Short mmCIF file of C-alpha atoms and ligand atoms in Angstrom, two decimals:
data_model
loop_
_atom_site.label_atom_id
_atom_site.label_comp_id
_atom_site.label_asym_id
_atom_site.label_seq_id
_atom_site.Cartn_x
_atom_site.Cartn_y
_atom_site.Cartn_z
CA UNK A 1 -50.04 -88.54 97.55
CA UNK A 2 -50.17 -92.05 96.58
CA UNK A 3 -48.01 -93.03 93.70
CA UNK A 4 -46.06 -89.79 94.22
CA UNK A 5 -42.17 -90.26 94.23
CA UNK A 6 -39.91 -88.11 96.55
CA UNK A 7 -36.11 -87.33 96.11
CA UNK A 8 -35.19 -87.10 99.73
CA UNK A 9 -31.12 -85.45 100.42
CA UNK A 10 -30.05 -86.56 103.55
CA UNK A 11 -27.33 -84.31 104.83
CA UNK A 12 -25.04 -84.65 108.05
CA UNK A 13 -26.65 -84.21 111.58
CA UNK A 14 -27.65 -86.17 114.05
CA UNK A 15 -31.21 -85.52 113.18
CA UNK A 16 -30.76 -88.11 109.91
CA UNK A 17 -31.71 -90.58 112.14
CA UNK A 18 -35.08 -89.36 111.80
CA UNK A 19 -34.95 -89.36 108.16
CA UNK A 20 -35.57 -92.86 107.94
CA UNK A 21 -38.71 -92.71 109.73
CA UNK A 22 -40.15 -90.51 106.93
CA UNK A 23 -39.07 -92.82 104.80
CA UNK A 24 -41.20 -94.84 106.39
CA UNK A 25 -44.35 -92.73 107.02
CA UNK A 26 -44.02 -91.80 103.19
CA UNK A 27 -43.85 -95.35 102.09
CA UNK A 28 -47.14 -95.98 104.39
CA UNK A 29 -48.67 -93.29 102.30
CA UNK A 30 -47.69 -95.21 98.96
CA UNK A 31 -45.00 -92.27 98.14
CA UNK A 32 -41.87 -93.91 96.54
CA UNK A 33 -38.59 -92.48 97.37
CA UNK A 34 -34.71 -92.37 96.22
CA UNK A 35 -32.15 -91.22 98.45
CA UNK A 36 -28.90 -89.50 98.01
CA UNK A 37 -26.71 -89.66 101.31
CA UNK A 38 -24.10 -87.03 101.41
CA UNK A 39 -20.43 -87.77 102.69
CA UNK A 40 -21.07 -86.15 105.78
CA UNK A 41 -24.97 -87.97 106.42
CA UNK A 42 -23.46 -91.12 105.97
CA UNK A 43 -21.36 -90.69 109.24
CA UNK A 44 -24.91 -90.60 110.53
CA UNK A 45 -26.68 -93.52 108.95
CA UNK A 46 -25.23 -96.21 107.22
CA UNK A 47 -26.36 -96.50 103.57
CA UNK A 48 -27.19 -100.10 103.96
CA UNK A 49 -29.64 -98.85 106.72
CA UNK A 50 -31.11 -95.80 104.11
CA UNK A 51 -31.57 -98.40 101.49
CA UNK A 52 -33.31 -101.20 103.76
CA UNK A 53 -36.04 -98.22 104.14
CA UNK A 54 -36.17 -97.09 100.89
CA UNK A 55 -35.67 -100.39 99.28
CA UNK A 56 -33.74 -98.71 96.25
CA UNK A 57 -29.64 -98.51 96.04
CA UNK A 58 -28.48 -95.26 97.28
CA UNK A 59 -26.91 -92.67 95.29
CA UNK A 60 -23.91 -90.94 97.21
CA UNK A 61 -20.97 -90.37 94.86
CA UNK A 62 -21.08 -87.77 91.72
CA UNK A 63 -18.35 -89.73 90.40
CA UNK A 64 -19.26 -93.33 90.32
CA UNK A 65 -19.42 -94.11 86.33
CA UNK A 66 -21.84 -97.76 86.98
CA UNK A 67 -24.29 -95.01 88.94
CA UNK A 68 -24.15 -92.57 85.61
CA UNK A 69 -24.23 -95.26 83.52
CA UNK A 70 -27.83 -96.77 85.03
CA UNK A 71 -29.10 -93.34 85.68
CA UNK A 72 -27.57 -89.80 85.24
CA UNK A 73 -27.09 -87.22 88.28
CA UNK A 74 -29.30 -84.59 86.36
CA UNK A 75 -31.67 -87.46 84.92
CA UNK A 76 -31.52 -88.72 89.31
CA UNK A 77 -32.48 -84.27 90.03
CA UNK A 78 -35.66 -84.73 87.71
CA UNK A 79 -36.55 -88.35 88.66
CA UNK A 80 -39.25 -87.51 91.29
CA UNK A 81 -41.91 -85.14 91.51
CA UNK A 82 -40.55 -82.95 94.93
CA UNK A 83 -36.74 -83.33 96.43
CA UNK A 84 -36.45 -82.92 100.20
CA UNK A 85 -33.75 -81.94 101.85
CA UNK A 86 -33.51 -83.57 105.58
CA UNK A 87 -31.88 -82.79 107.46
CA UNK A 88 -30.77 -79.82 105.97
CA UNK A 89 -27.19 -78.83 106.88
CA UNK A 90 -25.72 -74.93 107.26
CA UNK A 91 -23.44 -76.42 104.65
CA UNK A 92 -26.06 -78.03 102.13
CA UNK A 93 -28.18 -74.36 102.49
CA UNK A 94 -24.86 -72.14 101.78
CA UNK A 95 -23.74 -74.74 98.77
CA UNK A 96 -28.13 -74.10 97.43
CA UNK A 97 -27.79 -70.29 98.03
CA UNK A 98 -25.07 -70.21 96.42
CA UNK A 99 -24.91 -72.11 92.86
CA UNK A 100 -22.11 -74.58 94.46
CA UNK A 101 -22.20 -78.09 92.76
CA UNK A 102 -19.17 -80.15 94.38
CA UNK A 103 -20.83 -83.48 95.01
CA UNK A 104 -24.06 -85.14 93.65
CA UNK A 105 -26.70 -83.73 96.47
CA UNK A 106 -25.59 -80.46 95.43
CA UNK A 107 -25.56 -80.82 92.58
CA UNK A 108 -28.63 -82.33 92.15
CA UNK A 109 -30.01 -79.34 93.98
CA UNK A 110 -28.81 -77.22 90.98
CA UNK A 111 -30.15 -79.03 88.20
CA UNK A 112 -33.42 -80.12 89.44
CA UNK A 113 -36.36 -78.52 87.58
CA UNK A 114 -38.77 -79.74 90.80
CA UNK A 115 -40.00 -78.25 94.10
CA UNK A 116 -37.27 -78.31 96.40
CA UNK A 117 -38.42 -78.68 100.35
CA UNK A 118 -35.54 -78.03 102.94
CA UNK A 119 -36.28 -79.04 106.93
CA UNK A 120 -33.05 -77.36 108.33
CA UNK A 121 -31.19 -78.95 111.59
CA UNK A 122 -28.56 -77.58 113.40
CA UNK A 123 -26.87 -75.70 116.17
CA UNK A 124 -29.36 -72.61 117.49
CA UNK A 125 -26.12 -70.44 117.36
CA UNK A 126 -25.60 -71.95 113.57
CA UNK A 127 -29.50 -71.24 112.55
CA UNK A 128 -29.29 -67.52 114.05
CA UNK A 129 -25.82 -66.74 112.46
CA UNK A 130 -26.00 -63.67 109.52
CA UNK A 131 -24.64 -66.25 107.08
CA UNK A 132 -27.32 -69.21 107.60
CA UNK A 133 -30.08 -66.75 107.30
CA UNK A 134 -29.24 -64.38 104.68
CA UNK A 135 -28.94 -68.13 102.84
CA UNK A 136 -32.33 -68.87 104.29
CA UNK A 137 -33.52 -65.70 102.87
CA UNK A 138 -31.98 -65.97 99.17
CA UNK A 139 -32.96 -69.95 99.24
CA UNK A 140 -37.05 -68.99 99.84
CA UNK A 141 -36.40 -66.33 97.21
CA UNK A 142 -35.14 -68.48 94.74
CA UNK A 143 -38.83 -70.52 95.78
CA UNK A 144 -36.92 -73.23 98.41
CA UNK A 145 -39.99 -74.42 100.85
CA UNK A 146 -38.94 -74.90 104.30
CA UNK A 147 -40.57 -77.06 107.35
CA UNK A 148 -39.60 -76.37 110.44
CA UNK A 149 -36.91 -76.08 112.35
CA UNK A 150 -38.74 -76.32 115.65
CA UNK A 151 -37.71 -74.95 119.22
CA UNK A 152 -36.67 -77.56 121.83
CA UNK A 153 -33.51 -79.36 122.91
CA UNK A 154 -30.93 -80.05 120.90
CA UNK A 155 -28.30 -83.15 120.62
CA UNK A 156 -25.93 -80.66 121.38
CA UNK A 157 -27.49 -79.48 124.60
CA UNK A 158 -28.21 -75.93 123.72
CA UNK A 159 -31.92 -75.00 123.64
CA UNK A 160 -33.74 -73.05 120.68
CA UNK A 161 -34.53 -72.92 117.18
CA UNK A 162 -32.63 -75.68 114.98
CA UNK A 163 -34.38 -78.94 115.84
CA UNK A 164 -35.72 -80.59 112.45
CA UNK A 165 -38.98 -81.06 112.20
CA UNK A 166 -40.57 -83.85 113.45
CA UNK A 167 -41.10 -86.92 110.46
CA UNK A 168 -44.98 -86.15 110.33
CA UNK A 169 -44.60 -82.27 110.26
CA UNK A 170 -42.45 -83.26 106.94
CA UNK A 171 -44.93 -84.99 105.34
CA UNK A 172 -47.60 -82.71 106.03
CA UNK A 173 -45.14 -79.91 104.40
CA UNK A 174 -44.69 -82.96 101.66
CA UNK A 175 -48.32 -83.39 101.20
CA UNK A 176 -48.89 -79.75 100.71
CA UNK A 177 -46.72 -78.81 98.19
CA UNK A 178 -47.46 -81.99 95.65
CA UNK A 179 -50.89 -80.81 95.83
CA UNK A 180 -50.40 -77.46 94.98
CA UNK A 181 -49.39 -80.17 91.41
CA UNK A 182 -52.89 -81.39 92.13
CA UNK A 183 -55.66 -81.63 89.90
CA UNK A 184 -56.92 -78.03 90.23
CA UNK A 185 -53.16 -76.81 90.01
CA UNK A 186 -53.34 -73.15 88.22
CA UNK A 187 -56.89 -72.28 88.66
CA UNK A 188 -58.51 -70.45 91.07
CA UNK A 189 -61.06 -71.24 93.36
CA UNK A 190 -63.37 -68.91 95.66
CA UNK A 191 -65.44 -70.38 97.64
CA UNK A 192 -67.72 -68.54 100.89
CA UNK A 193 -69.05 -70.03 104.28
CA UNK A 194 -71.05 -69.15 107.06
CA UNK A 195 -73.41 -67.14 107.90
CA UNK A 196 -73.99 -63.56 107.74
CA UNK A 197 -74.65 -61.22 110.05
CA UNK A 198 -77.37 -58.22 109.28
CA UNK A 199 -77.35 -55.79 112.13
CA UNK A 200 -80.41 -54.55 113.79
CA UNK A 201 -78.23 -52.30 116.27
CA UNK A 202 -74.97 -52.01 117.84
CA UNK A 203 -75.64 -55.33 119.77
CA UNK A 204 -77.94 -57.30 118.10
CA UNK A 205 -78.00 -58.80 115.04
CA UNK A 206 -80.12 -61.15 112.47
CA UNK A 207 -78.22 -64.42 111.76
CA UNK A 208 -78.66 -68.75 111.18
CA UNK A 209 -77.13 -71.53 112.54
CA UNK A 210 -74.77 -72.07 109.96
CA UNK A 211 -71.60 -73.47 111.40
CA UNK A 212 -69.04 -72.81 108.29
CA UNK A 213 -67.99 -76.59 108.61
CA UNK A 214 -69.07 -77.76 104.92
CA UNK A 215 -67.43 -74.37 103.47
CA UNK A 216 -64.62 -74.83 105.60
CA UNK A 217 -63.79 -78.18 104.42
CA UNK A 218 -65.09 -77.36 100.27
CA UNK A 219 -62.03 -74.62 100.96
CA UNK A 220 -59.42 -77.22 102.38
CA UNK A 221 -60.36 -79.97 99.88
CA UNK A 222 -59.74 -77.27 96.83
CA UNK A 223 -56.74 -76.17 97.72
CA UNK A 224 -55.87 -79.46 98.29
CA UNK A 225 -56.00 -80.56 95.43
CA UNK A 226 -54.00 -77.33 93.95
CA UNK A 227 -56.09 -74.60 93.32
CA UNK A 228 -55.31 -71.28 94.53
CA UNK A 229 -58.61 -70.82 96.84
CA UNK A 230 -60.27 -67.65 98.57
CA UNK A 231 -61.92 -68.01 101.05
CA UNK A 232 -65.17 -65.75 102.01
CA UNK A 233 -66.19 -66.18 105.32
CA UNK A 234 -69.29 -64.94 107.70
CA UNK A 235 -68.78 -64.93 111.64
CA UNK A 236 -67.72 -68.52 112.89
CA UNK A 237 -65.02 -70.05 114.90
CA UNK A 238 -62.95 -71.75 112.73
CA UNK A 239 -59.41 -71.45 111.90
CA UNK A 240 -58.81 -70.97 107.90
CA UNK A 241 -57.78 -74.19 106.49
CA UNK A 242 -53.77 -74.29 105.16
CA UNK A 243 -53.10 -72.59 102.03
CA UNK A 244 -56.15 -70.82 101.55
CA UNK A 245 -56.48 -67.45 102.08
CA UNK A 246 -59.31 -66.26 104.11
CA UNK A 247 -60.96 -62.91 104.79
CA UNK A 248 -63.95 -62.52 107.46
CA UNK A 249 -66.58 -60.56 106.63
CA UNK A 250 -70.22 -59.99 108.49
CA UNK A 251 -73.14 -58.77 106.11
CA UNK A 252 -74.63 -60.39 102.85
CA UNK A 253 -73.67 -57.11 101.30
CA UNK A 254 -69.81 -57.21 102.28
CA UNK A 255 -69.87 -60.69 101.48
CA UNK A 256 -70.85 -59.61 98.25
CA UNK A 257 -67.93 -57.14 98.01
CA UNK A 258 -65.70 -58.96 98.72
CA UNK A 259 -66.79 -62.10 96.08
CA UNK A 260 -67.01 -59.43 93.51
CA UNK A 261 -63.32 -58.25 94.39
CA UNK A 262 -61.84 -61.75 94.40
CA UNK A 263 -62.68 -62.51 90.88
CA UNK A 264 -61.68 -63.57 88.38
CA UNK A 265 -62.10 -67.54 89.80
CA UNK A 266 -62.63 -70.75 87.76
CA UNK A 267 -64.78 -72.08 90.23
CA UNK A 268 -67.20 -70.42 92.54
CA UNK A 269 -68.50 -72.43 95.37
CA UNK A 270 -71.04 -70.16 97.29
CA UNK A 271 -71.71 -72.48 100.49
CA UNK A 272 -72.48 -69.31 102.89
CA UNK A 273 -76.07 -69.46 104.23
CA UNK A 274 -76.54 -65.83 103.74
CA UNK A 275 -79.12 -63.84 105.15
CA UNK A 276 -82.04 -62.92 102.68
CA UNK A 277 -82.81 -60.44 104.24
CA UNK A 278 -81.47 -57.35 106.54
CA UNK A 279 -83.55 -54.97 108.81
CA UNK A 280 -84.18 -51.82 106.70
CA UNK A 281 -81.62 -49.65 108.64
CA UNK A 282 -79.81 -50.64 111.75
CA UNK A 283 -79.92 -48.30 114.46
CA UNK A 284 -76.31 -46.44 115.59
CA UNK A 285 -77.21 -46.85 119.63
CA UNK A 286 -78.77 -49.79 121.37
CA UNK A 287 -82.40 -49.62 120.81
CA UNK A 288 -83.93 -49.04 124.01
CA UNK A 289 -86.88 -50.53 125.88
CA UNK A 290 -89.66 -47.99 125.78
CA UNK A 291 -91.48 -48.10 129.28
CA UNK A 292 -94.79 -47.95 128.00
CA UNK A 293 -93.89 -51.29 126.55
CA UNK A 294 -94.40 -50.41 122.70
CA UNK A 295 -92.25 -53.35 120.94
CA UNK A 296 -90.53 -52.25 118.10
CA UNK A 297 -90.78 -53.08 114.63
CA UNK A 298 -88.12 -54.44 112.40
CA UNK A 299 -89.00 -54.13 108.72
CA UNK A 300 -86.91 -56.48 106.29
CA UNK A 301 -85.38 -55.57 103.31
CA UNK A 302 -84.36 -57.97 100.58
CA UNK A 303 -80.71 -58.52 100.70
CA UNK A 304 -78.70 -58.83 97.31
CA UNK A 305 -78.60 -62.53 95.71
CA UNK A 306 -74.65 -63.09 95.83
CA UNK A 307 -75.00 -66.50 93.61
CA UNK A 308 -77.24 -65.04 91.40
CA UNK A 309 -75.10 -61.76 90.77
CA UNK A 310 -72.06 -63.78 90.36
CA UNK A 311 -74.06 -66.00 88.03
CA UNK A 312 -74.66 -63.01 85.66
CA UNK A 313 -71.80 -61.28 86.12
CA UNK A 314 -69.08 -60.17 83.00
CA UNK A 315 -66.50 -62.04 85.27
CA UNK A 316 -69.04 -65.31 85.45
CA UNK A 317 -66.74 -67.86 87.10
CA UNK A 318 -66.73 -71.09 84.66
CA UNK A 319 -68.19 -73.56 87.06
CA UNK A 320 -70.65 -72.04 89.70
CA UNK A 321 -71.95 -74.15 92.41
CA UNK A 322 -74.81 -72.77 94.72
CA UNK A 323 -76.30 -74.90 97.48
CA UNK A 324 -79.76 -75.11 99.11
CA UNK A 325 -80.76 -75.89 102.31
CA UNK A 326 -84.03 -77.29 102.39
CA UNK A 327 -86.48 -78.73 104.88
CA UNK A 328 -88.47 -80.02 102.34
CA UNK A 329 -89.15 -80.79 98.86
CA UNK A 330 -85.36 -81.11 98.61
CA UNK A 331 -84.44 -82.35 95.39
CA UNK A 332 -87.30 -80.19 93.91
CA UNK A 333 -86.70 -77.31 95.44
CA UNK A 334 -83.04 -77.26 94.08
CA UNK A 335 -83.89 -78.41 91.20
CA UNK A 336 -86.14 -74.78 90.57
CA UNK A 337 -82.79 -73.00 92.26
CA UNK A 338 -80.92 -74.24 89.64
CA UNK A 339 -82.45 -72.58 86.59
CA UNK A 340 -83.55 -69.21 88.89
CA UNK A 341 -80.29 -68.74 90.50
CA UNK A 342 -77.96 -69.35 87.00
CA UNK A 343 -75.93 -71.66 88.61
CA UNK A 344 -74.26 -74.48 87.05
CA UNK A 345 -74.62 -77.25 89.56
CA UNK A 346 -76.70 -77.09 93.18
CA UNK A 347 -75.36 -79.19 96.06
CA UNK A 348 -78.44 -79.64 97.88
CA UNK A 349 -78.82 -80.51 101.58
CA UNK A 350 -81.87 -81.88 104.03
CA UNK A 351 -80.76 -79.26 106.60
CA UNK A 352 -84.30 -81.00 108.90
CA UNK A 353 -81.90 -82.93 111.02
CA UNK A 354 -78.52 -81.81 112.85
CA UNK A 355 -76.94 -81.14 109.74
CA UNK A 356 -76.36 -77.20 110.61
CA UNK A 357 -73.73 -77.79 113.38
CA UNK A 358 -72.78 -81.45 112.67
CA UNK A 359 -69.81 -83.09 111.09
CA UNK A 360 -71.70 -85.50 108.63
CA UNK A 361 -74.02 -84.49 105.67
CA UNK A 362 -75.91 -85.90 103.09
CA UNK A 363 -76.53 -84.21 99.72
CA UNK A 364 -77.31 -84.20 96.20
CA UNK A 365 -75.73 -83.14 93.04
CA UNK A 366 -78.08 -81.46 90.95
CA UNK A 367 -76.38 -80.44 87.21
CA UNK A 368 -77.24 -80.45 83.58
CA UNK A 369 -76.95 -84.30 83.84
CA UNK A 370 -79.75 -84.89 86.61
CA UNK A 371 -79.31 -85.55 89.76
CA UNK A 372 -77.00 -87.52 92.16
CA UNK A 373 -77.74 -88.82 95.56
CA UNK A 374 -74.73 -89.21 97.70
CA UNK A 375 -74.57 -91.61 100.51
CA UNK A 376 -74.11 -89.85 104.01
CA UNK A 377 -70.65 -88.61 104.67
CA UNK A 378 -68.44 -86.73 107.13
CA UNK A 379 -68.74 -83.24 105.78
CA UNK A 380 -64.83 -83.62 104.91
CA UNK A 381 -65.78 -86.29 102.42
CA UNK A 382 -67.92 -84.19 100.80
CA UNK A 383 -65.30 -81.18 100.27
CA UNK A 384 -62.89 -84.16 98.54
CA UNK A 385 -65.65 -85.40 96.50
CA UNK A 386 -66.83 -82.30 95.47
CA UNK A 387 -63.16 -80.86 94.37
CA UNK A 388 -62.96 -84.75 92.60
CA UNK A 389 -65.72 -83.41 90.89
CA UNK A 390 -64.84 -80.10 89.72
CA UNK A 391 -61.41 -81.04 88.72
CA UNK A 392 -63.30 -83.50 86.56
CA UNK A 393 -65.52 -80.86 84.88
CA UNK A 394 -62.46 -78.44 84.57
CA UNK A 395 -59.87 -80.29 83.65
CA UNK A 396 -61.15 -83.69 82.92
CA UNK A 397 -59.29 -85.01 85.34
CA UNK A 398 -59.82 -88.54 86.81
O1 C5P B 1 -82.38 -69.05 97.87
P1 C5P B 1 -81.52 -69.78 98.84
O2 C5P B 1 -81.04 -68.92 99.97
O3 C5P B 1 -82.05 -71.07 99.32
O4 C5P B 1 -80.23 -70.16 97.96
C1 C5P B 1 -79.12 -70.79 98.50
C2 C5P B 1 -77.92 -70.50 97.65
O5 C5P B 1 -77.88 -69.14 97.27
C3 C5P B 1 -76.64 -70.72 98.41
O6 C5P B 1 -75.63 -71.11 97.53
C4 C5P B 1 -76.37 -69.36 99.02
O7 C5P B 1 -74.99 -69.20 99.30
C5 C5P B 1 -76.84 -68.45 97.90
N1 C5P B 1 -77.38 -67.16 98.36
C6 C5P B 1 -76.75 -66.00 97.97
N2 C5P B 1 -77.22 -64.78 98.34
C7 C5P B 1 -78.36 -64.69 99.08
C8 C5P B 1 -79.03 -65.87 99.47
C9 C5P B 1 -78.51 -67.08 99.10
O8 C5P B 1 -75.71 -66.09 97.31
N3 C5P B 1 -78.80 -63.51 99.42
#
């Protein structure tokens, strides 16, 4: 977010309090921002206040000619790259809804050409009137974000729905919407994780240890930075990351399916440690034990080669990136993968260790320009690094 500028609308409720502690925890995260205090916020918080956090002047009046003169109300609407509405009043939503434009945050509100984030406060009996959400409604037609408002206590002393979100809910609702202006904004990203699951019978299955973690956090770290990510996922216990859109799956050949019914996609990231192979036919009951003690036999079937469909497919994603888990020969090994598989770049990993399971990693980048050794990283570190990467090679971003 750093170097980011916000727009931040601070409306009347007791709740603007708050607003200056975002202020705050936005200027820790090197976001700039400009504030316009409405008539009503400023029986709230004093202006002098708003501006000691912000350290800019603060724009209140639509009608002040030195404030036009230094910087126009509809130049002020364009000047950052989100506005944020907190609190947000009843009145502030119904003016939005409804094209009103009486005083500068209004309209500001109107003439802004940026993402506009509202975190509503008021009464619970306000928040669940007709009027407030049939606005609410027409406002996240028209594309209005919202954050919160949260259950609990209110100033007022009624309890229920209408407390603003808390400062650090905001930014995270800040965060994610200037990335979806990230460096992968417009392109599409579909990435799997996991492992898959290739049933012998009802109960038991074939499967690895693959935890999901470094797919998991490839899929957070894309959409992240913008991109409008899939994610394909075998059986683990994660929770999908925010923004992306996730669909389970449990065989190599529904993974498969589903990859091949998520394209088209920019970038295809196939981190899924999927089963090779599959027993030739699962059985529909529990296989029994036999009490002369014969042990049965499983015969093995190859399972398809997702990367290396994908990487031939009519729909070929621009940038495919397969990965190899090796024990040994690593750099080798991936090396070979590279040129067999049809894949653009190989991330490979020494999976020897506690790497299947574990937070941290190690890997190399294997592409047409040789091969890079990364340090050792929190598997995290590697998802932003590797969507630093890819926005490099598909948009030539920095
Ligand atoms: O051949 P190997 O399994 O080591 O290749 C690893 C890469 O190939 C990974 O990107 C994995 O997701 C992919 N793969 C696949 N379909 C398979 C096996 C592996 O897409 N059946």
């Amino acid at each position: 977010m750093r170097g980011k500028s916000v727009l931040l609308i601070i409306g009347g409720g007791i709740a603007a309090y708050k607003s200056l502690e975002l202020v705050r925890r936005l200027a820790e995260r090197g976001v700039t921002t400009r504030a316009i205090l409405t008539k009503a916020g400023a029986e709230f918080v004093t202006p002098l206040s708003v501006s000691a956090f912000t350290g800019e002047k603060i724009y209140s009046d639509l009608f002040s000619l030195t404030d036009e003169a230094q910087m126009g109300h509809i130049q002020l609407s364009r000047s950052a790259d989100l506005v944020v509405v907190a609190p947000a009043t009843a009145d502030l939503m119904a003016k939005m809804a409804n094209g009103l434009a009486g005083d500068l945050a209004s309209t500001a509100l109107l003439a802004t050409d940026k993402p506009v984030l509202m975190a509503p406060a008021m009464n619970v009996r306000m928040w669940q009137s007709a009027s407030v959400r049939r606005n609410r409604e027409t406002l996240a037609k028209d594309g209005v974000l919202f954050v919160g408002p949260g259950n609990g206590e209110m100033a007022c002393g009624e309890y229920g729905p209408g407390r603003m979100a808390e400062p650090l809910e905001i930014v995270a609702a800040i965060e994610q919407t200037l990335a979806v202006q990230g460096p992968l904004a417009g392109l599409r990203a579909l990435v799997t994780a996991g492992p898959t699951r290739e049933p012998v019978d009802p109960v038991r299955f074939l499967a690895n240890h693959s935890s999901g973690k470094q797919g998991y956090a490839i899929a957070d770290a894309l959409a992240r930075a913008g991109a409008e990510t899939t994610l394909i996922s075998g059986p683990v216990s994660l929770a999908a990351p925010q923004g992306v859109k996730l669909q389970r799956v449990t065989t190599a050949r529904e993974m498969l399916a589903a990859c091949e019914a998520a394209l088209p996609a920019d970038v295809l990231v196939m981190a899924a440690a999927v089963a090779d192979w599959r027993p030739d036919f699962a059985a529909n009951s529990k296989i029994k034990k036999s009490t002369d003690r014969v042990v049965p036999l499983i015969k093995l079937v190859e399972n398809p080669d997702i990367l290396a469909t994908l990487s031939a497919h009519a729909a070929r994603p621009k940038l495919v990136v397969g990965f190899a888990a090796e024990t040994d020969d690593v750099v080798a090994n991936a090396v070979a993968k590279r040129g067999r598989k049809g894949a653009d770049w190989i991330i490979a990993n020494d999976v020897s260790g506690d790497v299947m399971g574990g937070d941290r990693n190690r890997v190399h980048l294997v592409s047409e320009a040789g091969v890079e050794d990364w340090p050792e990283m929190t598997k995290n570190e590697v998802g932003a690094r590797l969507a630093a990467r890819i926005a490099q090679k598909l948009k030539g971003a920095a």
